[in-house]
PDB file of C-alpha atoms in Angstrom:
ATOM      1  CA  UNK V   1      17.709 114.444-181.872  1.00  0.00           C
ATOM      2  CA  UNK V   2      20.172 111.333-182.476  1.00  0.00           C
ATOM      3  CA  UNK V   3      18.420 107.956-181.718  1.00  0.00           C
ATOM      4  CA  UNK V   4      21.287 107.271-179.172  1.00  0.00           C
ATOM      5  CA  UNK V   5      21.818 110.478-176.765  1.00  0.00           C
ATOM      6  CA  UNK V   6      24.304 110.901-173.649  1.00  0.00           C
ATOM      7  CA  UNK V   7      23.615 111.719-170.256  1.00  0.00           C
ATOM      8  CA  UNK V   8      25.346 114.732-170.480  1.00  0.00           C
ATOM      9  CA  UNK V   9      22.791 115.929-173.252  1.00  0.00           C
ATOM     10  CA  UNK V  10      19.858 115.084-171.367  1.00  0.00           C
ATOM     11  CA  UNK V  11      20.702 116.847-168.256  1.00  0.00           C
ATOM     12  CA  UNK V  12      21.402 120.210-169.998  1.00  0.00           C
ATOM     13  CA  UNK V  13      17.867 119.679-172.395  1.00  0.00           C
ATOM     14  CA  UNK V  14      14.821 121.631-170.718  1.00  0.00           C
ATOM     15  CA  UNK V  15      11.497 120.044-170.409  1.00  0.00           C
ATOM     16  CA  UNK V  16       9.520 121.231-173.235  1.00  0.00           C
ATOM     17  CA  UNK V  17       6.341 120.662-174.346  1.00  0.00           C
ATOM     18  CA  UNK V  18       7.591 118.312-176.952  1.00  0.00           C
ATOM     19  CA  UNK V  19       9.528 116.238-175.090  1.00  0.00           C
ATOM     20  CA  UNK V  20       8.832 113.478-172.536  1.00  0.00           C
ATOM     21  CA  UNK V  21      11.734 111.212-171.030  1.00  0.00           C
ATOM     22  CA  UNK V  22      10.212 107.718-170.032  1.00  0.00           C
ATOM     23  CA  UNK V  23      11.182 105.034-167.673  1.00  0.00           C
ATOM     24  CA  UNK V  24      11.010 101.697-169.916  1.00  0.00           C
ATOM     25  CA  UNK V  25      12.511  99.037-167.208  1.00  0.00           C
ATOM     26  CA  UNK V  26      11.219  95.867-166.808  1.00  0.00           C
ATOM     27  CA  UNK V  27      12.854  92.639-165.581  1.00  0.00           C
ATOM     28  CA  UNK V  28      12.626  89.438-165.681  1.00  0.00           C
ATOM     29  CA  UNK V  29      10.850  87.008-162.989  1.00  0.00           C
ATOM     30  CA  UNK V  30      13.729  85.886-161.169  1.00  0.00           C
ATOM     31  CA  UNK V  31      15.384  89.321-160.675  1.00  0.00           C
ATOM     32  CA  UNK V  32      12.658  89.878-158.221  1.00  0.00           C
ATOM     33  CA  UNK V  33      12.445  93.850-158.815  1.00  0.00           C
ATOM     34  CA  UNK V  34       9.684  95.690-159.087  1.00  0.00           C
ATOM     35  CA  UNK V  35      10.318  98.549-162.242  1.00  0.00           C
ATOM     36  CA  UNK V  36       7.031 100.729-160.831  1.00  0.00           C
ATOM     37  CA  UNK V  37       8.373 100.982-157.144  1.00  0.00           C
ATOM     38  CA  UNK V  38      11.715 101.361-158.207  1.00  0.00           C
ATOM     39  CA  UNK V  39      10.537 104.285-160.296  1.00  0.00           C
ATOM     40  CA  UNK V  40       8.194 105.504-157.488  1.00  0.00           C
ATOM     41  CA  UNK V  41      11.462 105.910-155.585  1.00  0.00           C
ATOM     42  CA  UNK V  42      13.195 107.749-157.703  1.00  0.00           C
ATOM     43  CA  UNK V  43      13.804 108.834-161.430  1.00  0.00           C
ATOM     44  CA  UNK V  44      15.144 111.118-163.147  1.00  0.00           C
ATOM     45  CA  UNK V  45      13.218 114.343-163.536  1.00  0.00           C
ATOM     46  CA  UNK V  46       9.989 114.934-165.466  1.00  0.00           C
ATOM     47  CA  UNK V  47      10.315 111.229-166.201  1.00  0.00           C
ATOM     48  CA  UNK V  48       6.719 109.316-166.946  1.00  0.00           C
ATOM     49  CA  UNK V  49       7.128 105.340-165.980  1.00  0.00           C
ATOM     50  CA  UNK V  50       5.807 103.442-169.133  1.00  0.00           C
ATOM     51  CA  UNK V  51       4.894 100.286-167.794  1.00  0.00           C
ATOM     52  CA  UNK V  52       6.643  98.370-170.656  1.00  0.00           C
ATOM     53  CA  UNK V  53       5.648  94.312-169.105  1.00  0.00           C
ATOM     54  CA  UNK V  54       1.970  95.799-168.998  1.00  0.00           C
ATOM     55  CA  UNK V  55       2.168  96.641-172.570  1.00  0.00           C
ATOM     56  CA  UNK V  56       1.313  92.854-174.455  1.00  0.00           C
ATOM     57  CA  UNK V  57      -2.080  91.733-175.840  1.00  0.00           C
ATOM     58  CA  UNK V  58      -2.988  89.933-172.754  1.00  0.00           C
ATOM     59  CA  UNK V  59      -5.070  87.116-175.045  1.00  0.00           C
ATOM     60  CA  UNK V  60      -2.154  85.834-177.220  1.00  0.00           C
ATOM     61  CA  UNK V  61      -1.103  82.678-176.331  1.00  0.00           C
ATOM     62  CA  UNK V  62       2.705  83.798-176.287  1.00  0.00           C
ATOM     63  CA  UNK V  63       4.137  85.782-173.122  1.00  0.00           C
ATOM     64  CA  UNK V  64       5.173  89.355-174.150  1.00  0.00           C
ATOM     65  CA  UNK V  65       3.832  89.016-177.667  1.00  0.00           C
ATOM     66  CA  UNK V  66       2.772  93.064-178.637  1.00  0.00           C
ATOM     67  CA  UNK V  67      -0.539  94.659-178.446  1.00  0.00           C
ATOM     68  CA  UNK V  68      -2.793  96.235-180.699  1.00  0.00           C
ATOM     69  CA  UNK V  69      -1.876  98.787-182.461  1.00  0.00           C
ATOM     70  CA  UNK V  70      -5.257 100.845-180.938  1.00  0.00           C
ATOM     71  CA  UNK V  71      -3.969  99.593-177.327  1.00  0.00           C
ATOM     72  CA  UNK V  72      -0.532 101.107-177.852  1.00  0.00           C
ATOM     73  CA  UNK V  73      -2.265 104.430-178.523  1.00  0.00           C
ATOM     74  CA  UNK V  74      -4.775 104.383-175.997  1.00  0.00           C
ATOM     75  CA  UNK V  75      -1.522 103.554-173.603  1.00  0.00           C
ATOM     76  CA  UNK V  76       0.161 106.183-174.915  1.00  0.00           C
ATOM     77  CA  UNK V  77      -2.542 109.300-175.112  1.00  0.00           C
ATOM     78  CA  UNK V  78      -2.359 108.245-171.381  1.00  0.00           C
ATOM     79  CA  UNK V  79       1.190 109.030-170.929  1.00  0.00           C
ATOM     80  CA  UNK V  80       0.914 111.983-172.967  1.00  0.00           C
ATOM     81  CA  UNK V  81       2.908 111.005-175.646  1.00  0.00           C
ATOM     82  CA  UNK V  82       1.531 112.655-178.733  1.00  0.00           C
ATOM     83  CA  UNK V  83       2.041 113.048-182.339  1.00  0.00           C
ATOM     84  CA  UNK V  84       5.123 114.863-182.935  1.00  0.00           C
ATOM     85  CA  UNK V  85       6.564 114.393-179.638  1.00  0.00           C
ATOM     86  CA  UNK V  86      10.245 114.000-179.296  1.00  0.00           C
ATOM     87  CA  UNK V  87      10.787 110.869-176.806  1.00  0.00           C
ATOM     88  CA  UNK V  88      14.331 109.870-174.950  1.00  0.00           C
ATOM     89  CA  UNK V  89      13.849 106.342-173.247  1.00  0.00           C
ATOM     90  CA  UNK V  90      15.830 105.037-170.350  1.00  0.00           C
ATOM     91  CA  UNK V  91      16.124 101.921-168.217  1.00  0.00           C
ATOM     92  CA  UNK V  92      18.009 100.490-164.878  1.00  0.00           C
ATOM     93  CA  UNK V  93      17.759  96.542-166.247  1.00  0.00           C
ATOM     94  CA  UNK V  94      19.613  94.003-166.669  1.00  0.00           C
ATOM     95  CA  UNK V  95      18.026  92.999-169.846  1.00  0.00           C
ATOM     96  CA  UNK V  96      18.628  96.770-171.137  1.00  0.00           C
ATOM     97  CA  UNK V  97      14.888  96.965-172.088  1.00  0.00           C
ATOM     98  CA  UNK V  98      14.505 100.429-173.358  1.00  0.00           C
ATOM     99  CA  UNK V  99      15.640  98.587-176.795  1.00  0.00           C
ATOM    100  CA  UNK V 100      12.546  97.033-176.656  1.00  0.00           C
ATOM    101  CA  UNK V 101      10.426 100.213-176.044  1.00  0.00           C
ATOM    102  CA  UNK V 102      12.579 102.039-178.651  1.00  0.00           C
ATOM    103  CA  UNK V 103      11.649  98.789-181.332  1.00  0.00           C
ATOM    104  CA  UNK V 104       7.693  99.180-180.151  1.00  0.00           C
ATOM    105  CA  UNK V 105       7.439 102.853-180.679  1.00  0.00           C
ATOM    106  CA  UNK V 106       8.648 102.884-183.398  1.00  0.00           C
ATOM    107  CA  UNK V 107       6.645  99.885-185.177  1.00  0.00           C
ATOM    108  CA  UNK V 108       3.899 101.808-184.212  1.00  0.00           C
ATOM    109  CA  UNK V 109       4.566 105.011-185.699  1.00  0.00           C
ATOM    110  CA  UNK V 110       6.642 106.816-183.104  1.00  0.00           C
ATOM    111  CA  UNK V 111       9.420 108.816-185.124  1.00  0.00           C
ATOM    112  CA  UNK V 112      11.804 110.755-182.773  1.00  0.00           C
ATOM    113  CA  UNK V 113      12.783 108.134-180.468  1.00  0.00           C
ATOM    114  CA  UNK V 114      15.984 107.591-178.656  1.00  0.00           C
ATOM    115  CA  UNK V 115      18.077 106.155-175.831  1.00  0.00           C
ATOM    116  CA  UNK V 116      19.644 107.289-173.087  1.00  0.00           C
ATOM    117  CA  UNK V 117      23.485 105.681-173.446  1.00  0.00           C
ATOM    118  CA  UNK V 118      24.194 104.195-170.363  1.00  0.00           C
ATOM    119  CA  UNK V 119      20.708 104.638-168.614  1.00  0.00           C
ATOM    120  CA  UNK V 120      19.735 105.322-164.990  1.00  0.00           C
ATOM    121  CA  UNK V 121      22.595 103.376-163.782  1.00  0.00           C
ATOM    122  CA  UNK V 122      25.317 105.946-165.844  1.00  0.00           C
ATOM    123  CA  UNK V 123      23.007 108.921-164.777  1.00  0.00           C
ATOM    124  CA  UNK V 124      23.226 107.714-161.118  1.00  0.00           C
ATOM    125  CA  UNK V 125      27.138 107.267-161.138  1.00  0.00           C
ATOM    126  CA  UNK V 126      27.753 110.446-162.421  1.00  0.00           C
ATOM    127  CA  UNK V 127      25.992 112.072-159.699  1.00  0.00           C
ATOM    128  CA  UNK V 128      22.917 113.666-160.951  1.00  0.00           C
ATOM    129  CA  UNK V 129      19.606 114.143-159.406  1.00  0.00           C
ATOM    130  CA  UNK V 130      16.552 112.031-159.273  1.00  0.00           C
ATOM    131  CA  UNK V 131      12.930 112.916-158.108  1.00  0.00           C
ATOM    132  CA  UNK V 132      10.439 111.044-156.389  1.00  0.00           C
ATOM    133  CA  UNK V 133       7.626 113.379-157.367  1.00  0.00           C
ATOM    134  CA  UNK V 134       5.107 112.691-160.437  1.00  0.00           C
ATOM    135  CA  UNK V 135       4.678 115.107-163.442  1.00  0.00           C
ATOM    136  CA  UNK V 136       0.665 115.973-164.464  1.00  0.00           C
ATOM    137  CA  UNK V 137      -0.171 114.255-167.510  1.00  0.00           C
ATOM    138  CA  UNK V 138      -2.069 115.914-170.262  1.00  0.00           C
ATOM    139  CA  UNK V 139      -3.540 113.718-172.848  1.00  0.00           C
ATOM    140  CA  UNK V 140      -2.515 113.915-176.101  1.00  0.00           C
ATOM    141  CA  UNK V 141      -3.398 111.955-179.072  1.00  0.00           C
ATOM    142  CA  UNK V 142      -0.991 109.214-180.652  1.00  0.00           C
ATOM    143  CA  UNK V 143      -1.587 108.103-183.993  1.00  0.00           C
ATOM    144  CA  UNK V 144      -0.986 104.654-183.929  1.00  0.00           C
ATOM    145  CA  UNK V 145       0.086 102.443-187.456  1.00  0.00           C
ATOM    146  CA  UNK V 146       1.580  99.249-187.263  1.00  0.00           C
ATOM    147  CA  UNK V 147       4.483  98.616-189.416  1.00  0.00           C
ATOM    148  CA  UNK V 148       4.243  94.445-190.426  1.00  0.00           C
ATOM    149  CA  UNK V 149       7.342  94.665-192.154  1.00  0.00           C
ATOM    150  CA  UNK V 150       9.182  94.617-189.057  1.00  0.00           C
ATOM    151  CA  UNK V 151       8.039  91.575-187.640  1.00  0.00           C
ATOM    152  CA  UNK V 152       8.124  87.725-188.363  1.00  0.00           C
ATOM    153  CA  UNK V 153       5.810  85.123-187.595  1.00  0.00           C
ATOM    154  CA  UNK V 154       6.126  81.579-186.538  1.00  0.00           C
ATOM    155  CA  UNK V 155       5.392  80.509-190.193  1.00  0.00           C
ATOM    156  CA  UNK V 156       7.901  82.757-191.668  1.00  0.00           C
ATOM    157  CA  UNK V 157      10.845  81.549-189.511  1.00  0.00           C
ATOM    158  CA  UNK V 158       9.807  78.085-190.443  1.00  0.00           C
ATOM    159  CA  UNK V 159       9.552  78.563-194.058  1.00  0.00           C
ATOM    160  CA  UNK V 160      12.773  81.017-193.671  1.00  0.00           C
ATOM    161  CA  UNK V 161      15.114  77.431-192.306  1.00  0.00           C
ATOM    162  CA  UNK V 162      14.430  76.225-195.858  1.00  0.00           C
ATOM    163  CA  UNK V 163      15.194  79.450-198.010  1.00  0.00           C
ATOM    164  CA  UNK V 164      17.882  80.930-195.761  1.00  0.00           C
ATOM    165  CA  UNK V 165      16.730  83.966-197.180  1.00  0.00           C
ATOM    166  CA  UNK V 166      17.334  85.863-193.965  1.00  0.00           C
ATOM    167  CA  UNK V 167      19.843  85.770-191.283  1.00  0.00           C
ATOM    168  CA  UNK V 168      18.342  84.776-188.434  1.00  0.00           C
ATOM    169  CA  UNK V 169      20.675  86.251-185.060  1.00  0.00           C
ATOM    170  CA  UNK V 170      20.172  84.818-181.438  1.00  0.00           C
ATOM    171  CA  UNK V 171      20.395  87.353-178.488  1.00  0.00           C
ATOM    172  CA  UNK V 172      20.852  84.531-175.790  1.00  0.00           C
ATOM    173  CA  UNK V 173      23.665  83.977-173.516  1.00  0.00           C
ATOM    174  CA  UNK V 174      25.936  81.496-175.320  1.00  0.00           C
ATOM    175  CA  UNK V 175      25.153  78.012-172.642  1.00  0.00           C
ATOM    176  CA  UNK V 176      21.087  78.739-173.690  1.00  0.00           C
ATOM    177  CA  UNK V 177      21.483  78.801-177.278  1.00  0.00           C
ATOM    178  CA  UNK V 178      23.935  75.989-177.272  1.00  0.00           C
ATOM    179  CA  UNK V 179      21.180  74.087-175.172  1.00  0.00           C
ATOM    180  CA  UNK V 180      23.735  73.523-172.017  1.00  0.00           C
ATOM    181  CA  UNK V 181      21.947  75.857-169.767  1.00  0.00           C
ATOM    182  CA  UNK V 182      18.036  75.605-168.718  1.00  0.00           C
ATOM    183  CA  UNK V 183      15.667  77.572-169.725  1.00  0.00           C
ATOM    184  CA  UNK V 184      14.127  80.362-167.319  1.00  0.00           C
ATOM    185  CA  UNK V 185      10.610  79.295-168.822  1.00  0.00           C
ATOM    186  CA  UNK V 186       8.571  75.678-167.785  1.00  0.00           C
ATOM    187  CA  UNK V 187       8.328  73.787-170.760  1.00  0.00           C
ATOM    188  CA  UNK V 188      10.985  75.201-173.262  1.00  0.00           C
ATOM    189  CA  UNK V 189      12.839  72.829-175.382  1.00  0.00           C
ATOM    190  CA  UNK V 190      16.437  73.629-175.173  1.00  0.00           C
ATOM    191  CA  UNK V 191      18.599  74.605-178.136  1.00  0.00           C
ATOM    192  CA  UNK V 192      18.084  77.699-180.907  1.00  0.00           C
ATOM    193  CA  UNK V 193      16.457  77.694-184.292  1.00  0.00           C
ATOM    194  CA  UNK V 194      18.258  75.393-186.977  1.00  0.00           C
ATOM    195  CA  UNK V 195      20.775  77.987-189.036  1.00  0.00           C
ATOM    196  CA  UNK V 196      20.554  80.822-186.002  1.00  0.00           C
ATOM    197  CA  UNK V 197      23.963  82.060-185.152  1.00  0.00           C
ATOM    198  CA  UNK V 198      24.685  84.018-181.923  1.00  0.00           C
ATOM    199  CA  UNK V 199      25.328  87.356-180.351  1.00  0.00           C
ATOM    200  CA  UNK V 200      24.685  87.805-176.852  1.00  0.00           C
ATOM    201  CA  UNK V 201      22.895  91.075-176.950  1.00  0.00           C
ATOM    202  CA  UNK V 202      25.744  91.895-173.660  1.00  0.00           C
ATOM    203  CA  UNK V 203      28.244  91.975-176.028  1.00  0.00           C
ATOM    204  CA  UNK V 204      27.067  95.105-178.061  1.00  0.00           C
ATOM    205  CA  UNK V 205      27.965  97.366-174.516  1.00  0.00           C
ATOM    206  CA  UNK V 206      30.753  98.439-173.141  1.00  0.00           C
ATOM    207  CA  UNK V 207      31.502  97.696-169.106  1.00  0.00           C
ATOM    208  CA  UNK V 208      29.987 101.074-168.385  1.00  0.00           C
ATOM    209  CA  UNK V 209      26.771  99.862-169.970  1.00  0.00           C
ATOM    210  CA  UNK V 210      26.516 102.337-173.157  1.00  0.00           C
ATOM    211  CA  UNK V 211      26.606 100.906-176.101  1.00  0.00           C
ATOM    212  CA  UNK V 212      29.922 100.271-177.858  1.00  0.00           C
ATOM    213  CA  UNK V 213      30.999 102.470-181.054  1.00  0.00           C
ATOM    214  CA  UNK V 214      29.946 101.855-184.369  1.00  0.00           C
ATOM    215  CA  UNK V 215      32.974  99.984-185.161  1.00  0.00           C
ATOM    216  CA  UNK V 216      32.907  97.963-182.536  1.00  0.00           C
ATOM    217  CA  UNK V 217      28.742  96.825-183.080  1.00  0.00           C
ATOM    218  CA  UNK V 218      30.023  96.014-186.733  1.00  0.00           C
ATOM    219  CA  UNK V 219      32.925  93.837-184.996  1.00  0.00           C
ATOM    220  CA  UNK V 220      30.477  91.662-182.792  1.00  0.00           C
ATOM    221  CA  UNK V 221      28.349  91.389-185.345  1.00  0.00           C
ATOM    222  CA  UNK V 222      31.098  89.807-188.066  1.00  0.00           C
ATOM    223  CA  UNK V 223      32.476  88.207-185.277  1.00  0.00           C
ATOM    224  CA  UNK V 224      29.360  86.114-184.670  1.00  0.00           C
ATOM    225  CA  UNK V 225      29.202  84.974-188.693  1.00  0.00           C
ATOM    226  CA  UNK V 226      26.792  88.040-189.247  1.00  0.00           C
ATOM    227  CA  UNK V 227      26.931  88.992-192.594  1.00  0.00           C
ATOM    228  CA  UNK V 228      25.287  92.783-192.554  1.00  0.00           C
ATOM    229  CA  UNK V 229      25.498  93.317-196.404  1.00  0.00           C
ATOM    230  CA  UNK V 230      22.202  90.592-195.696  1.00  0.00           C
ATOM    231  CA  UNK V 231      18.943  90.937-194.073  1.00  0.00           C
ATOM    232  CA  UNK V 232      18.775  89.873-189.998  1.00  0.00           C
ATOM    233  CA  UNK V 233      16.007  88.616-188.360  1.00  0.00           C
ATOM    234  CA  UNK V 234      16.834  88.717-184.461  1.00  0.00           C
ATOM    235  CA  UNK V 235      14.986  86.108-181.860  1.00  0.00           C
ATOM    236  CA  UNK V 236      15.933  85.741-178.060  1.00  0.00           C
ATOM    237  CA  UNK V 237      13.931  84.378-175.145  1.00  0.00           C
ATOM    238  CA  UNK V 238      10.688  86.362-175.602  1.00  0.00           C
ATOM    239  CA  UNK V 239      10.967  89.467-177.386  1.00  0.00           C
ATOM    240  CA  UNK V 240      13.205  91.778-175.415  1.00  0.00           C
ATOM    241  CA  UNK V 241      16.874  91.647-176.037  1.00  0.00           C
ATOM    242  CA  UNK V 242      16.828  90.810-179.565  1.00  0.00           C
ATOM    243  CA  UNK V 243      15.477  94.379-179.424  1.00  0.00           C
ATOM    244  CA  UNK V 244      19.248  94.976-178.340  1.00  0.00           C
ATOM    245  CA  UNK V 245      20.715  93.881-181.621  1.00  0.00           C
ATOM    246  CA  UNK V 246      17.848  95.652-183.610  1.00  0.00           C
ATOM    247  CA  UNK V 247      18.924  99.363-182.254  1.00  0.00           C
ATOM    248  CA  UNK V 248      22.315  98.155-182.629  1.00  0.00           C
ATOM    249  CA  UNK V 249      21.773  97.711-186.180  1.00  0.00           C
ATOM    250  CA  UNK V 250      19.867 100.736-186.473  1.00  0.00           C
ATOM    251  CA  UNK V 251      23.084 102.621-185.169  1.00  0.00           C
ATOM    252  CA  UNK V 252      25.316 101.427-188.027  1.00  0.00           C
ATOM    253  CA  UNK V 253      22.668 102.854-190.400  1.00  0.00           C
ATOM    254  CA  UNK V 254      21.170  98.772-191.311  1.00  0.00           C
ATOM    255  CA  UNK V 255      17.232  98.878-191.918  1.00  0.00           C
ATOM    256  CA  UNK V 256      16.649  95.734-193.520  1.00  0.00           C
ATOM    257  CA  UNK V 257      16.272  94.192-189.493  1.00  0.00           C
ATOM    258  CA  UNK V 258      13.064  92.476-188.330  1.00  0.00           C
ATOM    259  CA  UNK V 259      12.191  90.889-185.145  1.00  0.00           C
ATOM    260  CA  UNK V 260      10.835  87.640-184.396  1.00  0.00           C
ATOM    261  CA  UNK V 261       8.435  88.891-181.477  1.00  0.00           C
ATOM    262  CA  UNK V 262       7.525  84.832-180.280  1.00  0.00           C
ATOM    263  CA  UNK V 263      11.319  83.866-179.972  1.00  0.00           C
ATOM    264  CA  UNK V 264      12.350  80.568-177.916  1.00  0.00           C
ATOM    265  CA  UNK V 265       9.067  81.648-175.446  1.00  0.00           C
ATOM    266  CA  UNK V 266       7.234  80.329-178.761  1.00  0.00           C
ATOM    267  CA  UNK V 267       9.433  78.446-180.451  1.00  0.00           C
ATOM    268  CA  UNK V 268      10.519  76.252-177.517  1.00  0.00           C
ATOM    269  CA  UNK V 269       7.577  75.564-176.343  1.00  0.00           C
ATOM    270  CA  UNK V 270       5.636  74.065-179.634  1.00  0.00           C
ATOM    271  CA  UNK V 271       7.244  70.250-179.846  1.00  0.00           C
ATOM    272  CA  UNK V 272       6.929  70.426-183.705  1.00  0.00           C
ATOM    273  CA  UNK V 273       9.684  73.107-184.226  1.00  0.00           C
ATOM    274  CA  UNK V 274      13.140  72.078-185.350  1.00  0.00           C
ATOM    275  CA  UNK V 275      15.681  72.588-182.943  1.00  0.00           C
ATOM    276  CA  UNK V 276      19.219  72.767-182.849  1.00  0.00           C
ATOM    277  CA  UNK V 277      22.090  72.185-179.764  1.00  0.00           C
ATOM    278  CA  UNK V 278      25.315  73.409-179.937  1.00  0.00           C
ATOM    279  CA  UNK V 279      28.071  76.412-180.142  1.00  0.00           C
ATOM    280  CA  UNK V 280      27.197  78.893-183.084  1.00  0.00           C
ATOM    281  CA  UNK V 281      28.643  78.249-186.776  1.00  0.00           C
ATOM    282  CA  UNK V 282      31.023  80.880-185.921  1.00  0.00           C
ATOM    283  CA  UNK V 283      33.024  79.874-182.796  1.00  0.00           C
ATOM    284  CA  UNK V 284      32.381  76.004-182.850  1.00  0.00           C
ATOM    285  CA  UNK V 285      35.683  75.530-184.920  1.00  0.00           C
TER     286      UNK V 285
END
C-alpha cells in the first residue's frame, strides 16, 4: 500500500481483516464543528472515528502535546487497530489533520499507514456512498514504541537558533508568522522562531484538496528557502499542520524530518523565547 492512496483505490479495496479506514478530523475552536457528530452522520463505509483532539496527554502543560506511548496503544487496541494492520486515514478539515494522525502512528510504531488524497470532501464530490451505521470492534493488540528521533523539544529548538544545524520550516499562514495577524490562542506572542522560514502547509495541495505532485512539493518547498539536501524541523500553531509538511516530505522520499510537537502554542506563550516579526528570508526581498 502507497502512503498516499486515491479515492478511486479505496472504493474498489474490500474490507479485510487487515485493514481499517479511520476518520482522523478534528478542527480547530473557532470552526465550531463537531468531528464525532459529523462522523455519526455519515462516513465512509467500515470507517472507525479516531478521536484524534482526544488523543494528548491531558497533564502536559502544552495544548495538543502527544500522549504516552502506553495511552496510544490502549487507544488503539480499542479501535482495533492491531499489529500488522494496514491503515488508510481520512479527514473533512480545514487543517487537513489526517497528516497529523499519519505523523502519530507512525512515531509510535504504526508501519502501513496512508492517506486518503483528497479526503471525505473528494470522496463526497465524486459521488460515493457514506454510512451512518457503526462497525463492531474487536480488540486487537498494538504494540506501541515511541520513536524520539522524530521529535524536538523546547531546549533543542533553542539551542538549534545558535547552531543552525537544522532547518527549522513554519506551517502558518504568512500574516501569523510575519506577526501581522493575531493569534487564535490568549496569550501568544506574535511572530515565528528567529531563523524559521515559511510554507503555509495550504500550499502543498492542489484546489481539489489532494496533495500536489512530487515536483510540485519540491517547488514550494525551494520556493520558501527550503534547502531539502538539509535536515527540517517543522513547527506551526500547535502540532497539527506542520504534520502537513512532514508527509509532504515523506512523499519526495526525505526522512531526515522531525517535528516540533509544542510549536507557537509553546513557544509563544513562554516570554523568554526569542521571537522574530516579519516576511520569511525568502520572499521579503
Amino acid at each position: 500500500m502507497e502512503s498516499l492512496v486515491s479515492t478511486e483505490w479505496l472504493a474498489g479495496e474490500s474490507i479485510t481483516s487487515d485493514l481499517r479506514i479511520i476518520d482522523a478530523s478534528s478542527h480547530l475552536p473557532d470552526a465550531k464543528r463537531d468531528a464525532r457528530a459529523e462522523f455519526e452522520a455519515g462516513h465512509i463505509c467500515g470507517a472507525i472515528f479516531m478521536d484524534l483532539a482526544g488523543l494528548i496527554d491531558d497533564d502536559a502543560p502544552v495544548e495538543n502535546t502527544l500522549p504516552s506511548p502506553e495511552k496510544f496503544a490502549s487507544r488503539m487496541a480499542l479501535l482495533g487497530l492491531g499489529d500488522g494492520s494496514r491503515i488508510v486515514l481520512y479527514d473533512d478539515s480545514a487543517i487537513h489533520s489526517a497528516a497529523r494522525a499519519w505523523f502519530v502512528l507512525k512515531l509510535f510504531g504504526a508501519q502501513n499507514v496512508a492517506i486518503l488524497d483528497g479526503g471525505l470532501a473528494k470522496w463526497k464530490a465524486e459521488g460515493r456512498p457514506l454510512t451512518a451505521e457503526p462497525i463492531d470492534l474487536r480488540k486487537r493488540h498494538f504494540t506501541a514504541w515511541h520513536n524520539a528521533k522524530s521529535l524536538r523539544s523546547k531546549a533543542q529548538m533553542l539551542a538549534n537558533i545558535q547552531s543552525r544545524a537544522e532547518q527549522v520550516v513554519d506551517a502558518r499562514g504568512a500574516a501569523r508568522y510575519a506577526g501581522t495577524a493575531p493569534e487564535p490562542r490568549a496569550g501568544m506572542q506574535p511572530g515565528h522562531i528567529p531563523g524559521a522560514l515559511n510554507l503555509p502547509y495550504t500550499q502543498l495541495y492542489n484546489a481539489d484538496g489532494t496533495f500536489k505532485d512530487k515536483a510540485g512539493i519540491r517547488a514550494a518547498f525551494e520556493d520558501a528557502g527550503v534547502d531539502l539536501s538539509r535536515p527540517i524541523v517543522t513547527s506551526c500553531g500547535s502540532g497539527v499542520t506542520a504534520c502537513v509538511l512532514i508527509f509532504a516530505l515523506h512523499l519526495v522520499g526525505k526522512s531526515d524530518v522531525a517535528l516540533y510537537d509544542g510549536s507557537w502554542a509553546e513557544w509563544g506563550a513562554d516570554p523568554q523565547t526569542p521571537k522574530e516579526t516579519g516576511a520569511s528570508p525568502a520572499i521579503s526581498h
